[in-house]
Coordinates of C-alpha atoms in Angstrom, one line a residue:
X1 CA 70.6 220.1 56.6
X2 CA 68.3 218.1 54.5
X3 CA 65.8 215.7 57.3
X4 CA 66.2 211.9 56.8
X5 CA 63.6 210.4 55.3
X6 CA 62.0 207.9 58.3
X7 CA 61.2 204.3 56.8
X8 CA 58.2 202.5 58.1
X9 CA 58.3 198.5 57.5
X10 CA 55.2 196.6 57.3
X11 CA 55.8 192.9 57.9
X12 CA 53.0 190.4 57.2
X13 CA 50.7 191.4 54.0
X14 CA 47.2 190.5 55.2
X15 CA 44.1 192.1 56.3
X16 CA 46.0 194.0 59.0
X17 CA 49.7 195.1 56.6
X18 CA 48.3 195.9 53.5
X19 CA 45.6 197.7 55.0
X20 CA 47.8 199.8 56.8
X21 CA 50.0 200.4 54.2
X22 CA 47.4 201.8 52.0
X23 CA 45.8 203.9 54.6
X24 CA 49.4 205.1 55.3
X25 CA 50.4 206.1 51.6
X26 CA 46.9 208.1 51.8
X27 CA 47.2 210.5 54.4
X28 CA 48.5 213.8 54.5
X29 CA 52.2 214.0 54.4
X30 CA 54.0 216.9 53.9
X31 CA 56.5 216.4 51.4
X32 CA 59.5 216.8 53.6
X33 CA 58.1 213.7 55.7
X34 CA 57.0 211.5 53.4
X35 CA 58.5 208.1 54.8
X36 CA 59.4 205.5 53.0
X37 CA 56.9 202.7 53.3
X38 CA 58.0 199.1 53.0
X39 CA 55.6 196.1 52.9
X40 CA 57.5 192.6 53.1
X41 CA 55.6 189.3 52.9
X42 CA 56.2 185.8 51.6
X43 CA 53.5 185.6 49.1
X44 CA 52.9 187.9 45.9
X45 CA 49.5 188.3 46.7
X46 CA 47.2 189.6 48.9
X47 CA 44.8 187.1 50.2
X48 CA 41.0 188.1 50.6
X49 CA 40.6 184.7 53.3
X50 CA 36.4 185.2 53.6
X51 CA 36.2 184.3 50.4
X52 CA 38.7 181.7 50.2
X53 CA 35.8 178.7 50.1
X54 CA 34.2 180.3 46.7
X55 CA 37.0 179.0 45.1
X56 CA 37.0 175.5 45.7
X57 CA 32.7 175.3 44.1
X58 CA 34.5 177.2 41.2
X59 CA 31.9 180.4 41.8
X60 CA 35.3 183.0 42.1
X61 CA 38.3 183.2 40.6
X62 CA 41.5 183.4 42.2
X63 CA 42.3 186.8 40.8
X64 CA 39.4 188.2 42.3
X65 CA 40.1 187.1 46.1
X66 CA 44.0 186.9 45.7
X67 CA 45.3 189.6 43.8
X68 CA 49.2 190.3 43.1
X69 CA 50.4 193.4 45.6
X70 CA 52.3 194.9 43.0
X71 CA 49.2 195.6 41.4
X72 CA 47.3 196.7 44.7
X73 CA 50.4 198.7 45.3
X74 CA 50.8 201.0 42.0
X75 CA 50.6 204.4 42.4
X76 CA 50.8 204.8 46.0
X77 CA 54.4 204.5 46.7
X78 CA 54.8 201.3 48.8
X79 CA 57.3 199.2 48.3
X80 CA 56.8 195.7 48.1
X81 CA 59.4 192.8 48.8
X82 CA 58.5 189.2 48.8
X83 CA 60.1 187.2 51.2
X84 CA 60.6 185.2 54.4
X85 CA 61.5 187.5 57.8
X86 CA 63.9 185.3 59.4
X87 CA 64.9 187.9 62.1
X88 CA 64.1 191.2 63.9
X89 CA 66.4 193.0 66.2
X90 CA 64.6 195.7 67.9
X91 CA 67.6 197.2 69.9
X92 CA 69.2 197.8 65.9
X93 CA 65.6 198.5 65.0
X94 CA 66.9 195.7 61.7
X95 CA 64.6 193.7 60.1
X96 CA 66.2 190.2 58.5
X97 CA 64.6 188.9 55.2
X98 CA 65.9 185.2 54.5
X99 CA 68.1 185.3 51.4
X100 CA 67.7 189.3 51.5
X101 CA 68.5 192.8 52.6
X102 CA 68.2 193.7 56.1
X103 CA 65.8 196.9 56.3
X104 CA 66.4 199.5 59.0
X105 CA 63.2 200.9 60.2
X106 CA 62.0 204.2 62.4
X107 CA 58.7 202.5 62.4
X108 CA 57.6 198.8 62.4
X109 CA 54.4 197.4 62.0
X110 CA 54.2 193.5 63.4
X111 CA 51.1 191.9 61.2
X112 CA 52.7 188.5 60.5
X113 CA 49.1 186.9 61.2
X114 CA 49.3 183.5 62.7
X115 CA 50.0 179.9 61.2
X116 CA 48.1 176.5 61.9
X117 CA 49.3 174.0 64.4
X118 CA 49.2 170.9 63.0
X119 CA 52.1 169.1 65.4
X120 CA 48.8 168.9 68.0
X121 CA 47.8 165.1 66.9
X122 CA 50.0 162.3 65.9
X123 CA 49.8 162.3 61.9
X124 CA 48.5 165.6 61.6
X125 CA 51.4 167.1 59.7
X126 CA 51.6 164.5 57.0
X127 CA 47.8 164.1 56.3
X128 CA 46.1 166.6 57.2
X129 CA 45.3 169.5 54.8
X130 CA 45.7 172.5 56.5
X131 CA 42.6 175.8 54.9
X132 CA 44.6 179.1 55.7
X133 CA 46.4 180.2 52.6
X134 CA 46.2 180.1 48.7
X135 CA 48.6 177.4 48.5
X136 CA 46.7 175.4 51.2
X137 CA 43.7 175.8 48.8
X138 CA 45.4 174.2 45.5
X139 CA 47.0 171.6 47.5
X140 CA 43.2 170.4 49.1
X141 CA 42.1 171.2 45.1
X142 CA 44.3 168.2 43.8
X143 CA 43.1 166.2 46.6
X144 CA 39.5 166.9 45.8
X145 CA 39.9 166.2 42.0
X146 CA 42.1 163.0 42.5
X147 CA 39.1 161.9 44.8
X148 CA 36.2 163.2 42.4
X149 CA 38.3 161.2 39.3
X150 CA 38.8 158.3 41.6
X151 CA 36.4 155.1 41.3
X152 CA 35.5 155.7 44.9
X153 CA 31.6 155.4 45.3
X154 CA 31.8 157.5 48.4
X155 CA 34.4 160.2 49.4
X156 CA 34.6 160.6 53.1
X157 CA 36.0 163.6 54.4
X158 CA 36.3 164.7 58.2
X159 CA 37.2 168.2 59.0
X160 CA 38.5 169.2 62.3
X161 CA 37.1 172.1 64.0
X162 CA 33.7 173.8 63.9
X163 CA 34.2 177.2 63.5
X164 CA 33.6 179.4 61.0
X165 CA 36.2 177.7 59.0
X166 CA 35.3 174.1 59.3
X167 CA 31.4 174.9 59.5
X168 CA 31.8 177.3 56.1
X169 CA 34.1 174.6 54.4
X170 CA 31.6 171.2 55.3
X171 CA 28.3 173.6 53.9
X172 CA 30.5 174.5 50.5
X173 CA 32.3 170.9 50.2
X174 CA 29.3 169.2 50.5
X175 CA 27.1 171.3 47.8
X176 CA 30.2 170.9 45.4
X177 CA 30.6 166.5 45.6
X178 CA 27.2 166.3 46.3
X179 CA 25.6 162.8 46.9
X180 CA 29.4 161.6 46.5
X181 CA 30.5 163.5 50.0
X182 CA 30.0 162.0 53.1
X183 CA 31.0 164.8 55.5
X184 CA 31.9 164.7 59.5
X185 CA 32.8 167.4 61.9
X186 CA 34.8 166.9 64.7
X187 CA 34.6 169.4 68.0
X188 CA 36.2 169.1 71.3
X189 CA 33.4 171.3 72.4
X190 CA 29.7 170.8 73.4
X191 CA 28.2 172.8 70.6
X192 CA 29.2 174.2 67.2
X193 CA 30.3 178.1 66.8
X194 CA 30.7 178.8 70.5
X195 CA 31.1 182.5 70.0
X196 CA 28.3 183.0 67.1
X197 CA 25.1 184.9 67.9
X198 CA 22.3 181.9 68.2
X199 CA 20.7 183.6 65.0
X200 CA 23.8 181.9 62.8
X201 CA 24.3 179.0 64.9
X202 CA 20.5 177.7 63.9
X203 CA 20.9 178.9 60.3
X204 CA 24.0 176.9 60.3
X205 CA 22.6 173.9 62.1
X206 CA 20.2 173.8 59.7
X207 CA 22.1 174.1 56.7
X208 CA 24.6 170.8 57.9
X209 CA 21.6 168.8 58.5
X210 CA 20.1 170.0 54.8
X211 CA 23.5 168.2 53.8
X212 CA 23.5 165.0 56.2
X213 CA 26.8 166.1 57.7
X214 CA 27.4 164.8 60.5
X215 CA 28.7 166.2 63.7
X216 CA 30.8 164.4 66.6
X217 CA 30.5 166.9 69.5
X218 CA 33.0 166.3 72.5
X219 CA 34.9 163.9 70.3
X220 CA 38.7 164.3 70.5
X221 CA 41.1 163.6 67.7
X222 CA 44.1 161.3 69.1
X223 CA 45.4 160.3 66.1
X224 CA 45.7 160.4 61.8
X225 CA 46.6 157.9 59.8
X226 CA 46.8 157.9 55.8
X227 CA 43.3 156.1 55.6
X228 CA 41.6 156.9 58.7
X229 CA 41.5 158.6 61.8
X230 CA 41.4 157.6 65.4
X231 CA 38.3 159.4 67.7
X232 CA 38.1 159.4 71.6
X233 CA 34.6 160.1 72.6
X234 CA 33.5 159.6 76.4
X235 CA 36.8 157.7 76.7
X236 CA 36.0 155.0 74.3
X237 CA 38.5 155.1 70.8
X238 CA 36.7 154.5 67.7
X239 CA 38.8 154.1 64.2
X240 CA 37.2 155.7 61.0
X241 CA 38.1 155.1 57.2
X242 CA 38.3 158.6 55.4
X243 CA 39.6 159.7 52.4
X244 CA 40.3 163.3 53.3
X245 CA 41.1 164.9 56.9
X246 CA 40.8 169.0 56.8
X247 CA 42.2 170.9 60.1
X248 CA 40.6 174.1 60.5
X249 CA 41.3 174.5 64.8
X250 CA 43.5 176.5 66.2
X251 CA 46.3 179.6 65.3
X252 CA 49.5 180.0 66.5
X253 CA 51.9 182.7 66.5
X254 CA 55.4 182.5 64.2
X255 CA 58.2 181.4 65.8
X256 CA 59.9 184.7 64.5
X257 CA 57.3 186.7 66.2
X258 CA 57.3 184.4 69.3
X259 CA 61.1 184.4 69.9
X260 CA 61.2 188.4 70.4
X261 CA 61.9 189.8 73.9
X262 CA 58.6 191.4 74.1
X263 CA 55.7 191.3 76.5
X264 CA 53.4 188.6 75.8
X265 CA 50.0 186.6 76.7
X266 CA 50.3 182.5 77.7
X267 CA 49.5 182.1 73.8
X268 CA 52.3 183.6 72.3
X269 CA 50.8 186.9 71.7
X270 CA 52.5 190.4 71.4
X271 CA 50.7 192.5 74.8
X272 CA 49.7 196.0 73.3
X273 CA 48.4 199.2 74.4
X274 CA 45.0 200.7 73.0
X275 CA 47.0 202.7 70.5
X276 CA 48.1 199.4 69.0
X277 CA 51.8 200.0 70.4
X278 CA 53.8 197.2 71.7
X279 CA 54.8 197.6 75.6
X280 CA 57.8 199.5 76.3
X281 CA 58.1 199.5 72.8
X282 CA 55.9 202.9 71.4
X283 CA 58.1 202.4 68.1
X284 CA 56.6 199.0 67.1
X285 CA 52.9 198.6 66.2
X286 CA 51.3 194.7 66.2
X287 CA 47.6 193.9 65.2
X288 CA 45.8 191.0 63.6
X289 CA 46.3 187.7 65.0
X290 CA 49.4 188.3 66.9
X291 CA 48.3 190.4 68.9
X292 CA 46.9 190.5 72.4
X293 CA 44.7 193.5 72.3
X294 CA 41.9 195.6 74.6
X295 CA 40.8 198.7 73.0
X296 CA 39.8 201.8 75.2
X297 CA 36.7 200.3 76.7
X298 CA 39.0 197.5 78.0
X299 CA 36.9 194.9 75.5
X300 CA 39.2 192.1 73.8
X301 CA 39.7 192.6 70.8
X302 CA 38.9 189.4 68.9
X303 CA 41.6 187.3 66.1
X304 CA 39.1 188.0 63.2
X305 CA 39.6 190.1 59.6
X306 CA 36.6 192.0 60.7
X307 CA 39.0 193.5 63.7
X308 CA 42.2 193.4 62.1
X309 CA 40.7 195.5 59.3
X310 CA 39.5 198.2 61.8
X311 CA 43.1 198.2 63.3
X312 CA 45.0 198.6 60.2
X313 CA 43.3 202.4 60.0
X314 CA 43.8 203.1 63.7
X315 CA 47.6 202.1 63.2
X316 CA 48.3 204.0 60.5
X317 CA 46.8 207.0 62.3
X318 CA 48.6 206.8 65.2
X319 CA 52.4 206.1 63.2
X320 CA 51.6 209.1 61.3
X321 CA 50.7 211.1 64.5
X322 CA 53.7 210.2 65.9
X323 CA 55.7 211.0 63.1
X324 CA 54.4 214.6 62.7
X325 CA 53.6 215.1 66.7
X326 CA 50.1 214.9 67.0
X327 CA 47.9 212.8 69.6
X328 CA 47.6 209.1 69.0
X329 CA 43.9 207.9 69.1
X330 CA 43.1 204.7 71.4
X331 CA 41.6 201.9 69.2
X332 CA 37.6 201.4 69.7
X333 CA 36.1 198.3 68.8
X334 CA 32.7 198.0 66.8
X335 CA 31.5 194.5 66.6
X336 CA 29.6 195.2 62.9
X337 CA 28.3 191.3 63.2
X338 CA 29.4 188.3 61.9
X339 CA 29.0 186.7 58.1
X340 CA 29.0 183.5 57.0
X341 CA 28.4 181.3 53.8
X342 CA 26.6 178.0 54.3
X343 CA 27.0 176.6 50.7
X344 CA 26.2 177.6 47.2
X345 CA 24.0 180.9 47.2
X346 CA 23.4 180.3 50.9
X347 CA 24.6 182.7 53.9
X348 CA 23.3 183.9 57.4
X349 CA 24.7 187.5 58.7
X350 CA 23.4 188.8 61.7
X351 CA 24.8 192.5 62.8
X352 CA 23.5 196.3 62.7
X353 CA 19.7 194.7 63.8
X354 CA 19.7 192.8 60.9
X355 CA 19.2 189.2 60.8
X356 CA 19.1 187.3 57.5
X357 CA 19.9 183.7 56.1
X358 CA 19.6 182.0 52.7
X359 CA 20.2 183.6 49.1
X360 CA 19.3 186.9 50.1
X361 CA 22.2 186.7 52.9
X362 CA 24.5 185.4 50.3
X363 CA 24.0 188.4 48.5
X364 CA 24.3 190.6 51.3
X365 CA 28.1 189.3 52.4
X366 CA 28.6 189.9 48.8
X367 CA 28.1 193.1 48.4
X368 CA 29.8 193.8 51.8
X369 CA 32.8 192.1 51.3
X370 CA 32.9 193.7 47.6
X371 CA 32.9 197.0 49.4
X372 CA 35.7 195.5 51.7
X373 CA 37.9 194.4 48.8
X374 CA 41.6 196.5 49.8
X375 CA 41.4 199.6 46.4
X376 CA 38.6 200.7 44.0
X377 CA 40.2 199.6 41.1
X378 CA 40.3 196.1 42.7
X379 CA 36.7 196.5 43.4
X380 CA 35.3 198.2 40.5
X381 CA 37.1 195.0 38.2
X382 CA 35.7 192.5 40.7
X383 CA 32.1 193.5 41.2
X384 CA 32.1 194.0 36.9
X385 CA 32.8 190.5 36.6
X386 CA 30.1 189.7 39.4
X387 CA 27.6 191.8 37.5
X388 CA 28.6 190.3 33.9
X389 CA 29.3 186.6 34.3
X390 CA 26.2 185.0 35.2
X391 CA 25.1 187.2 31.9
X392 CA 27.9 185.1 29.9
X393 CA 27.0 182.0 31.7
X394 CA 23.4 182.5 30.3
X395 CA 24.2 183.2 26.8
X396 CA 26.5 180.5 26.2
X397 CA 24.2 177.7 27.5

C-alpha cells in the first residue's frame, strides 16, 4: 500500500506563513513524505511591512517590498491560493476558503497576523486611514496627493499612536511635504516608544523635533470627524482642524481566528506551547501576531516581524519532526535589537552592542533587511537595483 501523502496548510502569508513555507519546502524530505504544502492568503503578494514607509517618499518600489508569491513560490513546490478563510473546523481538520475549496489538512499552520481596530473611537472607521497593508498604503497615497495638489497652504495631519509605526510614519511624512506638513502625534501614554531601548527613543526624539512635530502625550482620542478631531487631555476636550487622521495603535486578532474553540489570552490570542503548538492541539502550529507565546526560557515572545521571522524556522522544524518522528525543538528567543527609519537617509538601530543613528544607520537596516528579504533571487534583484539606481539617477540629471 502506497502512504498518503500528508498536506500541510499555511494560512496567513506574512513574515510568519511564507517563511515557514519556504523553510518547509527546503528541508530534507524523503521522497515518500514529501507533503503537500499549501499557502492560502488574501493578497497576491507578500508584504515586506519594515519597509512599507519607503514607499510613500517614493525611495522603493512596490515590487521590491511587495512581491507576487507566485514568484517567491517557483520552484519549491508550494502551492499558492489567494483568498479569504472564512472557516476552520479542527474536529474535520477542514479549512473553508470564501468562494473556494475546502482543504483538508494533517498539519495547519495558524499565521493569519492581526488586523487594526478602528471601531475604538467614534469616526474612526470612516476617516481614519488605517498603515498595515499595501492597499492601506495606496489608499493614504491618493489622500496625500489630493492634499499636495490641493490649494491648501498647510496640510495637517495627526497620527494616532507612537510606536514604531506612527513615530516611523510622522519622521518619513514630514521629510516628504516638507514645510507644507504640519504633523501631531497623539499617545495615551506618558512617553513615546515605551518598549524602545533609550538609545532609539532620543535619536527619535530628536529627529521629530528636527521636523517641528508635535507630540500630545496623555492625550486621548474621543472622537473623528471629516475635518477635525476631538482631544481629551487632563479632562478638558479640545477640537482640532486636520486634513488627514492616520491610526497606527493597536492589533487585533481575526474574527475567524478568535471564534475557534481554542485556548486563549484576555486579547484574543491563540495560548501555545514553546514548540509553537496550540494547546491540546499538537496538530496546529500558530505564531506571529496571533499568538500568545513564551519560548523555553519562559520570556514573552513579543508581536514583532523580528520574532515572527525566528518562529517561522522553529515551526517548520518541529512539523517536519513530527512528520518523520523526531524530537521537536522548544522555540528560543534572541532579541537581535530593534531598527527604525526616522526620515529620508535617517535611521537609529541599537542591538548586538551596537548603537548607531543617522545615514550610516539608514544604511545599516538596509543592508539587514536586504539580507532579510524572503529568497535570493528576491534579494539578489532588489539589492541590484539599490546598487544601480542612484547611478541612473546621477546620469540622467
Amino acid at each position: 500500500m502506497t502512504q498518503q501523502t500528508s498536506r500541510i496548510c499555511i494560512l496567513g502569508g506574512g513574515f510568519g506563513g511564507l517563511y515557514t513555507a519556504l523553510r518547509l519546502s527546503q528541508l530534507p524530505w524523503e521522497s515518500t513524505q514529501k507533503p503537500e504544502i499549501v499557502l492560502v492568503d488574501q493578497s497576491d503578494r507578500f508584504l515586506f511591512s519594515p519597509l512599507l514607509y519607503e514607499l510613500l517618499t517614493g525611495e522603493l518600489q512596490t515590487w521590491e517590498i511587495a512581491p507576487p508569491f507566485e514568484e517567491l513560490l517557483q520552484g519549491t513546490g508550494v502551492r499558492f491560493y489567494q483568498g479569504v478563510v472564512s472557516g476552520i473546523d479542527i474536529d474535520q481538520k477542514l479549512v473553508n476558503v470564501h468562494e473556494g475549496p475546502e482543504i483538508p489538512y494533517d498539519r495547519l499552520v495558524l499565521a493569519l497576523g492581526g488586523e487594526t481596530p478602528l471601531d475604538l473611537v467614534p469616526g474612526a472607521t470612516s476617516y481614519a486611514y488605517p498603515f498595515r497593508t499595501i492597499s492601506d498604503v495606496y489608499r493614504l497615497e491618493e489622500r496625500l496627493r489630493f492634499l499636495e495638489e490641493s490649494d491648501a497652504d498647510k496640510i495637517r495631519v495627526a497620527i494616532i499612536g507612537a510606536g514604531y509605526s506612527g513615530v516611523e510614519l510622522a519622521c518619513k511624512l514630514a521629510d516628504r511635504l516638507g514645510e507644507r506638513g504640519r504633523f501631531r502625534i497623539v499617545e495615551i501614554a506618558d512617553q513615546i516608544l515605551r518598549t524602545s531601548p533609550e538609545f532609539n527613543r532620543e535619536a527619535a526624539k530628536k529627529a521629530l523635533e528636527a521636523r517641528g512635530v508635535f507630540i500630545d502625550l496623555e492625550t486621548k482620542v474621543e472622537s473623528i470627524e471629516q475635518n477635525s478631531i476631538s482631544l481629551e487631555y487632563k479632562n478638558q476636550l479640545d477640537t482640532i482642524p486636520v486634513d488627514l487622521v492616520i491610526w497606527t495603535v493597536g492589533t487585533r486578532v481575526a474574527p475567524v481566528v478568535k471564534s475557534l474553540p481554542l485556548k486563549e489570552n484576555q486579547r484574543g490570542q491563540i495560548s501555545t506551547t514553546s514548540t509553537l503548538q496550540v494547546i491540546d492541539h499538537p496538530e496546529i502550529f500558530a505564531l506571529g501576531d496571533l499568538a500568545d507565546c513564551h519560548d523555553i526560557e519562559g520570556q514573552q515572545v513579543p508581536a514583532t516581524a523580528q520574532a515572527a521571522f525566528q518562529q517561522a524556522d522553529y515551526t517548520a522544524w518541529n512539523i517536519w519532526a513530527s512528520l518523520t518522528n523526531r524530537p521537536l525543538l522548544p522555540f528560543r528567543y534572541q532579541q537581535l535589537g530593534e531598527m527604525m527609519a526616522l526620515g529620508i537617509d535617517n535611521a537609529t538601530l541599537t542591538g548586538l552592542g551596537i548603537k548607531l543613528d543617522g545615514p550610516l544607520a539608514s544604511v545599516a537596516r538596509r543592508i539587514a533587511y536586504l539580507y532579510r528579504l524572503p529568497t535570493l533571487d528576491h534579494q539578489l534583484k532588489v539589492g541590484f537595483n539599490w546598487l544601480v539606481r542612484p547611478i541612473i539617477e546621477t546620469l540622467s540629471r
